[in-house]
Amino acid sequence: MDERTKYLRFRLPPAKKISITPGVPELIEKAEEEEISTVWQRYLEQQPQCGFGLLGVCCRNCNMGPCRIDPYGYGPSRGVCGATADTIVARNLLRAIAAGAAAHSDHARDIVRVARFTAEGLTKAYKVTDSDKLKSVATALGVKVDGRSDQEILLDLVNILEREFGKQDEEPLALVKALAPARRLSLWSKLGVMPRNIDREICEAMHRTHVGVDADPLSLLTHGVRTALADGWSGSMMATLLSDILFGTPKPLKSYANLGVLREDAVNLVVHGHNPVLSMKIVEKAMSKEMLEYAKKFGAEGVNVVGMCCTGNETLMRLGIQPVGNYLMQELVIITGAVEAMIVDYQCVWPALVDVARCYHTKIITTEPKMKIPGAIHIEFEPTHADEIAEKIVKLAIENYPSRPKERVYIPKHKSEVIAGFSVEAILNALGGSLDPLIDALRNGVIKGIAGIVGCNNPKVKHNNSHITITKKLIENDVLVVGTGCWAIAAAMHGLLTLDAIKYTGPGLRKVCEALGIPPCLHMGSCVDCSRILIVLKAISERLGVDIPDLPVVGSAPEWMSEKAVSIGTYFIASGVFVHLGTVPPVLGSQKVTKILTEDVEGLLGGKFYVEPDPEKAAETLLNVIMEKRRKLGWPT
Ligand code: SF4
Ligand code: MSK
């Protein structure tokens, strides 16, 4: 049995049962025919997954372990150190939040570094693109803007943002203090969850979960809230704000999404990951006349940059770069046989890509010092040489075009139109400069509520099915949907981010969308851009004079899988939002922790988690929650 045949020892279910997205089943079948292992194969190989892990009751935080608790009472009830299931589940959850917050916030740190180089004139590759946004963020943080150059303002801003990671006082984080609603700030202070320093909260999470430190589940979860708030209102917020300042605040634009955006006649280059600093340069370079000429020398009609996951969202939102797929599609894109290079930065990028790429001509190019994959080509990003690095990468992709195995190429034809680019500023603009039309529509029941749908895909559930089922059900019932991440790409591929999707809405939402000329589902960006949703919530709650938990708004992560999603969900419940999770988090081994997260926390923070894998039932509950909140406000239902 050779290596590849060995992989395919499991027969997958019929491909149509794996994904609802056009083009995906064909490529799953192509992979099987060519004996190439994909995420769904490997998921089957992992069955049955460890029951202790699924319940969250295994601990390997010290070398007296690993320990696991029998939640049914037949085996040990404590680890070697005496930790109970409650302690272990809470510690594991806190570590997941810390990892998610670290990923978002370290992404922000990398953009701050580029901003510093820009402000100090150490690189000519970047500039302030949105001067108005720079000035408004700087003003919010107390930086003087009048009579000063963008570079001077940016330098002051960078000095403040760098301190978010390292300041030693007990004061709240500057962005949290400047941007979060006053009611939330006083509640967080009262509950002792006000974040003080991004790195400190993450570091403290690791300290608390070390053997022999915090054993109290409530205390551990409380710190989880503080860590997640440091992510949402500072780390992720910073990544969004600085990306807007450097690359432009998104405005509505048209593009296309799905596998059909790949081209037979051009060099296909996929940008994948999360951080836009290099991918924006790659797009710029790939579109240059010089690279077009270079591509022609190798027999191609040009260079076609397409996006994957959140780097794809970043380049779509600002440049209209076409997204080729979401999280579970990263291998399938290579399996088309038509990809010359996949350029990855970090997060959500599988090591398996190298194995799949080896079956074709595709080059996997890692670019970040903190993310390398054995077998990939590593070309390291450095802000001072961003243009040269981008050119080197684009040339490498072009030079690889003649190696494309033409006889094995299969590009599904499917692609859907998408309108993306709904930053908060763009939404306000669509509303005529004020939130009032939206608030009036909400208040008088033309729109029943707002749902933020975010997050990943997960092979545990049918690809994109929960995303689309929940979204359609909500818009059909006059709920405006906003969202980010892989949900946004799913919605794009299924035609929900177009004016044509107005046909799926209820009569109220239809009226609003038609009057404003907007789709019923608004693409707000990448995972870090969940921070944009926080700003919308703040603006609506302040305009109405009510706290966020009282608003008819809900959140959902129908197919989540990453630790970043755990952090996102936690900062949303801490911001007062009812959050649905469509895949079960590993907490059921502790009744106490489960009860805190799904019941008790509501009395403290106003938001809570609700877990429901069935998308129809979940949508029903989300609608009921919205209606209940409307009733409490005395608004028509
Ligand atoms: Fe076991 Fe306690 Fe060590 Fe965890 S910290 S591995 S429960 S002894
Ligand atoms: S890429 S974190 S799979 S949304 Fe942001 Fe998609 Fe989830 Fe990664």
XYZ file of C-alpha atoms and ligand atoms in Angstrom:
653
model
C 0.000 0.000 0.000
C 1.604 3.251 -1.007
C 1.355 6.465 1.036
C -1.553 7.922 -0.873
C -3.699 4.773 -1.073
C -3.199 4.278 2.634
C -4.934 7.591 3.243
C -8.126 6.512 1.577
C -8.996 3.606 3.804
C -12.366 5.219 4.586
C -15.136 5.715 2.120
C -16.593 9.180 2.408
C -20.359 9.690 2.403
C -21.726 10.861 -0.969
C -20.080 14.224 -1.684
C -23.448 15.993 -1.894
C -24.005 15.076 1.760
C -20.729 16.721 2.734
C -21.278 20.192 1.313
C -24.135 22.255 -0.051
C -21.834 24.609 -1.945
C -21.815 24.338 -5.752
C -18.520 23.001 -7.056
C -17.396 21.495 -3.765
C -18.902 17.990 -4.198
C -17.251 17.635 -7.626
C -13.844 18.414 -6.199
C -14.319 16.057 -3.249
C -15.035 13.342 -5.811
C -11.989 14.364 -7.851
C -9.850 14.076 -4.723
C -11.187 10.578 -4.060
C -10.620 9.487 -7.657
C -7.059 10.784 -7.481
C -6.580 9.163 -4.038
C -5.785 12.400 -2.314
C -6.576 12.693 1.354
C -8.665 15.685 2.399
C -9.939 17.091 5.677
C -13.039 14.874 5.511
C -10.903 11.722 5.144
C -8.747 12.701 8.064
C -11.825 13.518 10.129
C -13.108 9.974 9.522
C -9.724 8.536 10.442
C -10.002 10.284 13.793
C -13.285 8.533 14.677
C -14.188 7.887 17.374
C -12.766 11.109 18.746
C -11.698 11.000 22.382
C -14.736 11.228 24.676
C -12.732 12.869 27.433
C -11.515 15.527 25.009
C -15.006 16.157 23.666
C -16.271 16.747 27.208
C -13.254 18.868 28.149
C -12.263 16.682 31.113
C -8.714 15.762 30.188
C -5.783 17.727 31.579
C -2.120 17.596 30.675
C -1.065 20.801 32.352
C 1.646 19.019 34.365
C 3.700 15.869 34.171
C 1.945 14.122 37.026
C -0.753 13.723 34.358
C -2.220 13.402 31.864
C -5.365 13.027 33.958
C -8.953 12.537 32.951
C -12.144 12.597 34.947
C -15.007 10.213 34.447
C -18.008 12.523 34.304
C -20.357 9.566 34.831
C -18.860 8.727 38.217
C -17.436 5.268 37.454
C -13.818 6.340 37.322
C -11.645 8.970 38.990
C -13.353 12.199 40.025
C -10.115 14.129 40.515
C -6.769 14.502 38.783
C -3.529 13.573 40.566
C -3.344 17.126 42.006
C -6.987 17.009 43.076
C -8.395 19.091 40.207
C -12.083 18.325 39.600
C -13.917 18.184 36.286
C -15.157 21.730 36.979
C -11.609 23.014 37.393
C -10.254 21.150 34.395
C -13.070 22.185 32.034
C -12.807 25.836 33.120
C -9.016 25.806 32.801
C -9.187 24.295 29.315
C -11.724 26.883 28.235
C -9.611 29.721 29.599
C -6.598 28.412 27.669
C -8.680 28.335 24.488
C -9.789 31.937 25.020
C -6.193 32.964 25.689
C -5.007 31.278 22.474
C -7.752 32.962 20.449
C -7.063 36.361 21.980
C -3.334 35.840 21.364
C -3.898 35.048 17.688
C -6.027 38.144 17.040
C -3.879 40.433 19.112
C -0.559 39.239 17.758
C -1.982 39.882 14.288
C -2.694 43.430 15.528
C 0.858 43.737 16.882
C 2.243 42.888 13.439
C 0.167 45.666 11.871
C 1.260 48.111 14.570
C 4.852 47.287 13.597
C 4.139 48.092 9.954
C 2.437 51.310 11.095
C 5.508 52.270 13.135
C 7.806 51.673 10.156
C 5.439 53.787 8.063
C 5.264 56.601 10.616
C 9.033 56.667 11.034
C 9.623 56.628 7.284
C 11.494 53.303 7.460
C 9.455 51.860 4.611
C 8.064 53.428 1.470
C 5.865 50.400 0.789
C 3.041 51.623 3.038
C 1.285 54.925 3.599
C -1.715 56.383 5.355
C -4.556 55.698 2.936
C -7.462 56.881 5.077
C -6.412 60.129 6.681
C -9.923 60.838 8.049
C -9.997 57.532 9.865
C -6.521 58.166 11.261
C -7.690 61.497 12.613
C -10.905 60.179 14.112
C -9.155 57.258 15.879
C -6.352 59.548 17.046
C -8.847 62.090 18.382
C -10.747 59.368 20.255
C -7.468 58.459 21.945
C -6.601 62.049 22.839
C -3.979 62.671 20.142
C -3.815 66.223 18.812
C -4.506 66.280 15.075
C -4.833 69.938 14.055
C -1.973 71.293 12.021
C -0.047 68.005 12.109
C 0.980 65.671 9.307
C -0.471 62.173 8.979
C 2.936 60.717 9.811
C 3.180 62.692 13.051
C -0.321 61.683 14.084
C 0.331 58.047 13.169
C 3.477 57.988 15.274
C 1.590 59.224 18.346
C -1.160 56.727 17.695
C 1.337 53.868 17.374
C 2.919 54.868 20.692
C -0.472 54.558 22.387
C -1.380 51.287 20.682
C 1.945 49.647 21.525
C 1.250 50.396 25.185
C -1.919 48.294 24.954
C 0.393 45.291 24.970
C 2.840 46.317 27.623
C 1.595 48.886 30.093
C 1.964 47.915 33.727
C -0.690 50.028 35.463
C -4.156 48.839 36.441
C -5.961 51.309 34.165
C -8.317 49.923 31.491
C -6.927 49.481 27.985
C -6.997 52.757 26.076
C -9.135 51.466 23.189
C -11.599 49.845 25.583
C -11.954 53.082 27.541
C -12.298 55.175 24.386
C -14.674 52.977 22.406
C -16.814 50.746 24.648
C -20.241 52.045 25.763
C -20.293 53.744 29.176
C -22.813 51.283 30.655
C -20.626 48.342 29.720
C -17.509 50.029 31.112
C -19.072 50.564 34.506
C -20.418 46.987 34.582
C -17.026 45.501 33.658
C -15.378 47.613 36.352
C -17.895 46.468 38.938
C -17.426 42.804 37.994
C -13.636 43.071 37.949
C -13.293 42.042 34.301
C -11.936 45.285 32.882
C -8.944 44.390 30.687
C -5.694 46.164 31.597
C -3.099 44.985 29.095
C -3.518 42.486 26.259
C -0.339 40.518 26.894
C -0.915 40.582 30.647
C -4.382 39.030 30.410
C -3.102 36.284 28.119
C -0.054 35.696 30.315
C -2.217 35.639 33.432
C -4.520 33.099 31.771
C -1.519 30.795 31.305
C -0.382 31.416 34.879
C -3.802 30.745 36.376
C -4.093 27.450 34.500
C -0.640 26.199 35.522
C -0.672 23.310 37.993
C -1.506 24.458 41.480
C -2.847 27.931 40.727
C -6.515 28.880 40.116
C -8.917 25.983 40.803
C -12.166 27.936 41.082
C -14.211 27.618 37.867
C -15.951 30.954 38.350
C -12.673 32.746 38.970
C -11.127 31.080 35.900
C -14.085 31.969 33.686
C -14.117 35.531 34.983
C -10.563 35.909 33.799
C -11.633 34.344 30.494
C -14.079 37.224 30.100
C -11.374 39.788 30.844
C -8.996 38.154 28.347
C -11.656 38.017 25.635
C -12.583 41.671 26.217
C -8.932 42.598 25.731
C -9.179 40.849 22.370
C -12.479 42.252 21.100
C -12.328 45.842 22.235
C -8.560 46.271 21.874
C -6.572 43.574 19.970
C -9.042 42.858 17.185
C -10.261 46.466 17.222
C -6.689 47.673 16.706
C -6.141 45.289 13.774
C -9.278 46.618 12.091
C -8.589 50.303 12.745
C -4.972 50.182 11.599
C -5.794 48.124 8.500
C -8.385 50.741 7.571
C -5.888 53.549 8.144
C -3.134 51.887 6.095
C -5.163 50.191 3.367
C -8.415 52.140 3.301
C -11.762 51.796 5.050
C -13.903 49.439 2.974
C -16.667 50.784 0.764
C -19.292 48.702 -1.051
C -17.905 47.034 -4.151
C -18.847 44.187 -6.461
C -16.962 40.982 -6.936
C -17.510 37.236 -7.427
C -17.033 34.280 -5.109
C -16.520 30.504 -5.390
C -14.224 28.154 -7.275
C -15.264 29.519 -10.659
C -13.149 32.632 -10.061
C -10.043 30.575 -10.937
C -8.910 31.037 -14.524
C -7.684 28.489 -17.055
C -5.758 31.103 -19.015
C -4.050 32.970 -16.179
C -1.628 32.306 -13.363
C -3.768 31.612 -10.281
C -2.294 32.833 -7.041
C -4.229 32.282 -3.795
C -3.685 34.507 -0.751
C -4.683 32.688 2.437
C -4.594 33.377 6.166
C -5.506 36.559 8.018
C -3.045 39.415 7.918
C -3.327 41.741 4.908
C 0.097 43.408 5.111
C 1.772 41.258 2.463
C -1.268 40.169 0.461
C -2.190 43.793 -0.310
C 1.289 44.258 -1.803
C 0.999 40.999 -3.741
C -2.253 42.155 -5.331
C -0.680 45.501 -6.238
C 2.326 43.786 -7.804
C 0.283 41.101 -9.592
C -1.807 43.781 -11.295
C 1.192 45.704 -12.578
C 1.902 45.991 -16.296
C 5.344 44.551 -15.669
C 3.917 41.328 -14.203
C 1.352 41.072 -17.001
C 4.227 41.157 -19.503
C 6.179 38.648 -17.437
C 3.154 36.310 -17.292
C 2.801 36.488 -21.086
C 6.366 35.271 -21.481
C 5.311 32.095 -19.693
C 2.186 31.624 -21.802
C -0.398 33.086 -19.392
C -2.820 35.945 -19.956
C -2.026 37.593 -16.628
C -2.000 36.942 -12.897
C -5.291 36.191 -11.169
C -5.054 36.736 -7.398
C -7.918 35.113 -5.486
C -8.579 34.998 -1.745
C -9.080 32.268 0.813
C -10.369 32.612 4.392
C -9.800 35.993 6.057
C -6.842 37.234 4.029
C -9.342 36.725 1.224
C -11.879 38.812 3.138
C -9.355 41.606 3.705
C -8.452 41.813 0.011
C -12.095 41.470 -1.075
C -13.280 44.243 1.242
C -10.744 46.775 0.019
C -9.773 45.711 -3.500
C -12.586 43.481 -4.721
C -10.267 40.456 -4.951
C -12.494 37.441 -5.595
C -12.784 34.899 -2.759
C -12.282 31.363 -4.077
C -13.619 29.598 -0.991
C -13.838 29.330 2.763
C -12.022 27.307 5.397
C -12.928 23.728 4.399
C -12.150 24.462 0.746
C -8.436 25.224 1.103
C -7.318 21.809 -0.185
C -10.004 21.645 -2.875
C -8.696 24.815 -4.472
C -5.370 23.066 -5.037
C -7.180 19.923 -6.222
C -8.521 21.916 -9.180
C -4.959 21.535 -10.475
C -5.053 25.193 -11.549
C -3.233 26.933 -8.702
C 0.366 28.005 -9.293
C 0.980 29.268 -5.760
C -0.788 29.589 -2.453
C 0.695 32.337 -0.310
C -0.092 31.966 3.365
C 0.452 34.264 6.321
C -1.067 32.711 9.447
C -4.075 31.149 11.183
C -6.414 28.540 9.727
C -3.755 27.316 7.275
C -3.376 23.524 7.349
C -0.043 21.711 7.268
C -1.858 19.216 4.997
C -1.715 21.754 2.170
C 1.853 20.734 1.472
C 0.841 17.074 1.035
C -1.960 18.012 -1.350
C 0.223 20.478 -3.262
C 2.803 17.725 -3.750
C 0.239 15.855 -5.877
C 0.164 18.845 -8.277
C 2.536 21.620 -9.254
C 1.279 24.113 -6.632
C 3.856 25.915 -4.515
C 2.905 26.613 -0.908
C 4.750 29.719 0.245
C 4.865 30.623 3.933
C 5.743 34.235 4.674
C 5.642 34.814 8.410
C 8.539 34.132 10.787
C 6.052 32.584 13.226
C 4.426 30.275 10.703
C 6.441 27.677 8.839
C 5.294 24.347 7.401
C 7.702 21.510 6.641
C 7.867 21.087 2.871
C 6.718 24.629 2.063
C 8.874 27.341 0.509
C 9.570 30.080 3.063
C 9.940 33.656 1.833
C 9.879 35.857 4.885
C 7.915 39.079 5.013
C 9.701 42.219 6.182
C 7.976 45.622 5.984
C 11.129 47.358 4.762
C 11.284 45.092 1.683
C 7.583 44.428 1.123
C 7.620 45.418 -2.565
C 10.622 43.231 -3.451
C 9.195 40.276 -1.532
C 5.810 40.623 -3.226
C 7.521 40.754 -6.632
C 9.622 37.682 -5.886
C 6.510 35.724 -4.901
C 4.451 36.802 -7.908
C 7.337 35.890 -10.247
C 7.663 32.482 -8.637
C 3.969 31.849 -9.272
C 4.263 32.999 -12.893
C 7.314 30.839 -13.558
C 5.326 27.861 -12.280
C 2.517 28.278 -14.840
C 4.103 26.053 -17.520
C 4.179 23.196 -14.986
C 0.384 23.192 -14.622
C -0.829 19.617 -15.288
C -3.380 20.660 -17.934
C -4.880 17.197 -18.311
C -5.771 17.118 -14.603
C -7.225 20.610 -14.360
C -10.874 20.882 -13.389
C -12.283 24.268 -12.428
C -15.959 24.130 -11.445
C -17.795 26.882 -13.262
C -19.771 28.142 -10.265
C -19.374 31.683 -9.048
C -21.795 34.135 -7.480
C -21.875 37.874 -7.517
C -21.144 39.531 -4.193
C -21.410 43.050 -2.818
C -18.899 43.402 0.013
C -17.227 46.304 1.809
C -19.708 47.158 4.572
C -17.541 48.874 7.131
C -19.424 50.852 9.790
C -18.718 53.988 7.762
C -20.148 52.354 4.624
C -23.295 51.279 6.468
C -23.743 54.805 7.815
C -23.239 56.162 4.347
C -25.880 53.813 2.932
C -28.219 55.084 5.650
C -27.634 58.678 4.569
C -25.111 59.569 7.277
C -27.169 58.726 10.366
C -28.277 55.566 12.141
C -31.777 56.973 12.535
C -33.403 55.236 9.536
C -32.142 51.870 10.816
C -33.216 52.610 14.366
C -36.664 53.756 13.237
C -37.061 50.605 11.163
C -36.080 48.518 14.175
C -38.311 50.371 16.564
C -41.423 50.251 14.427
C -40.906 46.595 13.543
C -40.140 46.948 9.834
C -36.903 45.162 10.722
C -37.339 42.820 13.674
C -33.733 42.659 14.753
C -30.089 42.335 13.789
C -28.051 39.122 13.812
C -24.273 38.945 13.628
C -23.249 35.622 12.089
C -19.567 34.769 12.140
C -17.049 31.987 12.215
C -15.621 29.027 10.498
C -16.486 25.707 8.889
C -16.084 22.412 10.687
C -16.060 18.904 9.160
C -18.325 17.849 12.033
C -21.203 19.486 10.161
C -22.300 19.677 6.521
C -20.161 22.364 4.900
C -21.926 25.763 4.827
C -25.337 24.214 5.519
C -25.829 25.740 8.975
C -24.510 29.128 7.791
C -26.975 29.311 4.930
C -29.974 27.718 6.675
C -29.803 30.091 9.636
C -29.129 33.142 7.478
C -32.034 32.465 5.124
C -34.437 31.821 7.976
C -33.464 35.064 9.691
C -33.751 37.318 6.649
C -37.024 35.633 5.733
C -38.264 36.851 9.119
C -37.088 40.435 8.629
C -33.855 40.172 10.580
C -30.953 42.090 9.046
C -27.833 39.907 9.026
C -24.307 41.263 9.321
C -21.230 39.097 9.549
C -17.611 38.279 8.976
C -15.114 35.492 8.389
C -15.952 32.243 6.684
C -19.688 32.874 7.141
C -19.305 35.864 4.835
C -17.646 33.759 2.142
C -20.352 31.095 2.504
C -23.036 33.761 2.164
C -21.202 35.202 -0.857
C -20.944 31.820 -2.601
C -24.661 31.247 -2.042
C -25.702 34.574 -3.500
C -26.873 36.114 -0.207
C -24.665 39.194 -0.463
C -26.408 40.598 -3.518
C -29.424 42.745 -4.231
C -30.948 39.659 -5.803
C -31.049 38.073 -2.313
C -33.736 40.588 -1.384
C -36.136 38.015 -2.862
C -35.483 35.790 0.184
C -36.469 38.425 2.748
C -39.658 39.188 4.582
C -41.631 42.263 3.478
C -40.143 44.683 6.032
C -36.487 43.920 5.379
C -37.246 43.980 1.649
C -38.583 47.515 1.900
C -35.476 48.708 3.757
C -33.010 46.933 1.439
C -34.768 48.235 -1.659
C -34.896 51.779 -0.322
C -31.218 51.778 0.625
C -29.970 49.613 -2.238
C -28.223 47.156 0.092
C -28.259 43.358 0.324
C -30.097 41.806 3.296
C -26.800 40.348 4.537
C -23.858 42.691 4.959
C -20.235 41.556 4.674
C -18.330 43.393 7.412
C -14.935 41.784 6.904
C -12.529 39.271 8.404
C -12.460 37.617 11.849
C -10.796 40.621 13.515
C -13.505 42.793 11.952
C -16.041 41.368 14.409
C -14.844 44.535 16.139
C -16.892 46.465 13.552
C -20.009 44.689 14.845
C -19.118 45.847 18.379
C -19.028 49.435 17.127
C -22.447 49.055 15.480
C -23.856 47.671 18.757
C -22.357 50.535 20.718
C -23.765 53.122 18.319
C -27.287 51.651 18.384
C -27.339 51.211 22.160
C -26.122 54.761 22.761
C -28.504 56.243 20.235
C -31.448 54.474 21.895
C -30.169 54.999 25.410
C -30.437 51.299 26.295
C -27.763 48.762 27.160
C -26.751 46.186 24.523
C -28.503 43.196 26.216
C -31.843 44.978 25.811
C -31.490 45.349 22.041
C -33.126 42.866 19.652
C -29.745 41.597 18.493
C -28.274 38.097 18.545
C -25.031 36.430 17.500
C -24.327 33.056 15.954
C -21.272 30.987 15.079
C -23.024 28.120 13.265
C -19.961 26.102 12.181
C -17.211 27.428 14.480
C -14.026 25.464 15.128
C -11.178 27.791 16.152
C -9.996 29.059 19.529
C -10.390 32.559 18.092
C -14.108 31.860 17.810
C -14.168 30.965 21.526
C -12.664 34.349 22.307
C -15.059 36.112 19.917
C -18.098 34.378 21.427
C -16.920 35.288 24.916
C -16.375 38.979 24.184
C -19.797 39.132 22.563
C -21.559 37.638 25.591
C -19.532 40.004 27.792
C -20.749 42.842 25.563
C -24.309 41.705 26.263
C -25.188 39.525 23.252
C -27.064 36.199 23.178
C -24.647 33.940 21.230
C -25.573 30.717 19.476
C -22.900 28.039 18.935
C -23.658 25.437 16.263
C -20.917 22.976 17.209
C -20.669 21.791 20.790
C -17.820 23.301 22.834
C -15.819 20.908 25.026
C -17.448 21.912 28.322
C -20.166 19.328 28.892
C -17.956 17.385 31.328
C -18.743 20.031 33.936
C -22.362 20.761 34.731
C -21.237 23.741 36.735
C -19.266 25.363 33.885
C -22.025 24.544 31.382
C -24.594 26.192 33.647
C -22.449 29.295 34.164
C -21.962 29.746 30.416
C -25.499 29.010 29.287
C -27.528 30.387 32.230
C -25.878 32.206 35.133
C -23.671 34.527 33.099
C -26.743 36.261 31.684
C -27.579 37.707 35.093
C -24.103 39.209 35.283
C -23.226 40.301 31.762
C -26.548 40.273 29.915
C -25.392 37.822 27.244
C -25.044 34.040 27.333
C -24.181 31.038 25.167
C -26.796 28.790 23.614
C -25.686 25.547 21.963
C -27.779 23.964 19.196
C -26.338 21.963 16.285
C -29.666 21.858 14.383
C -29.711 25.049 12.281
C -33.517 25.124 11.912
C -34.038 24.930 15.668
C -31.252 27.430 16.285
C -32.817 29.956 13.907
C -36.169 29.486 15.627
C -34.627 30.218 19.019
C -32.713 33.241 17.709
C -35.979 34.654 16.356
C -37.728 34.000 19.669
C -34.952 35.787 21.559
C -35.291 38.787 19.237
C -39.070 38.878 19.707
C -38.756 38.585 23.472
C -36.361 41.534 23.557
C -38.752 43.555 21.399
C -41.614 42.777 23.795
C -39.541 43.933 26.751
C -38.800 47.202 24.950
C -42.497 47.607 24.201
C -41.805 47.456 20.469
C -44.264 45.785 18.059
C -43.486 42.133 17.268
Fe -3.382 16.055 36.412
Fe -3.551 18.224 37.981
Fe -1.381 17.852 36.483
Fe -3.743 18.434 35.328
S -2.558 19.746 36.673
S -2.279 16.902 34.643
S -5.178 17.387 36.695
S -2.084 16.554 38.146
S -10.715 32.249 8.604
S -11.029 31.578 12.264
S -11.954 29.469 9.765
S -13.850 32.239 10.231
Fe -10.873 33.848 9.771
Fe -12.580 31.236 8.764
Fe -12.777 30.729 11.348
Fe -10.422 30.848 10.250
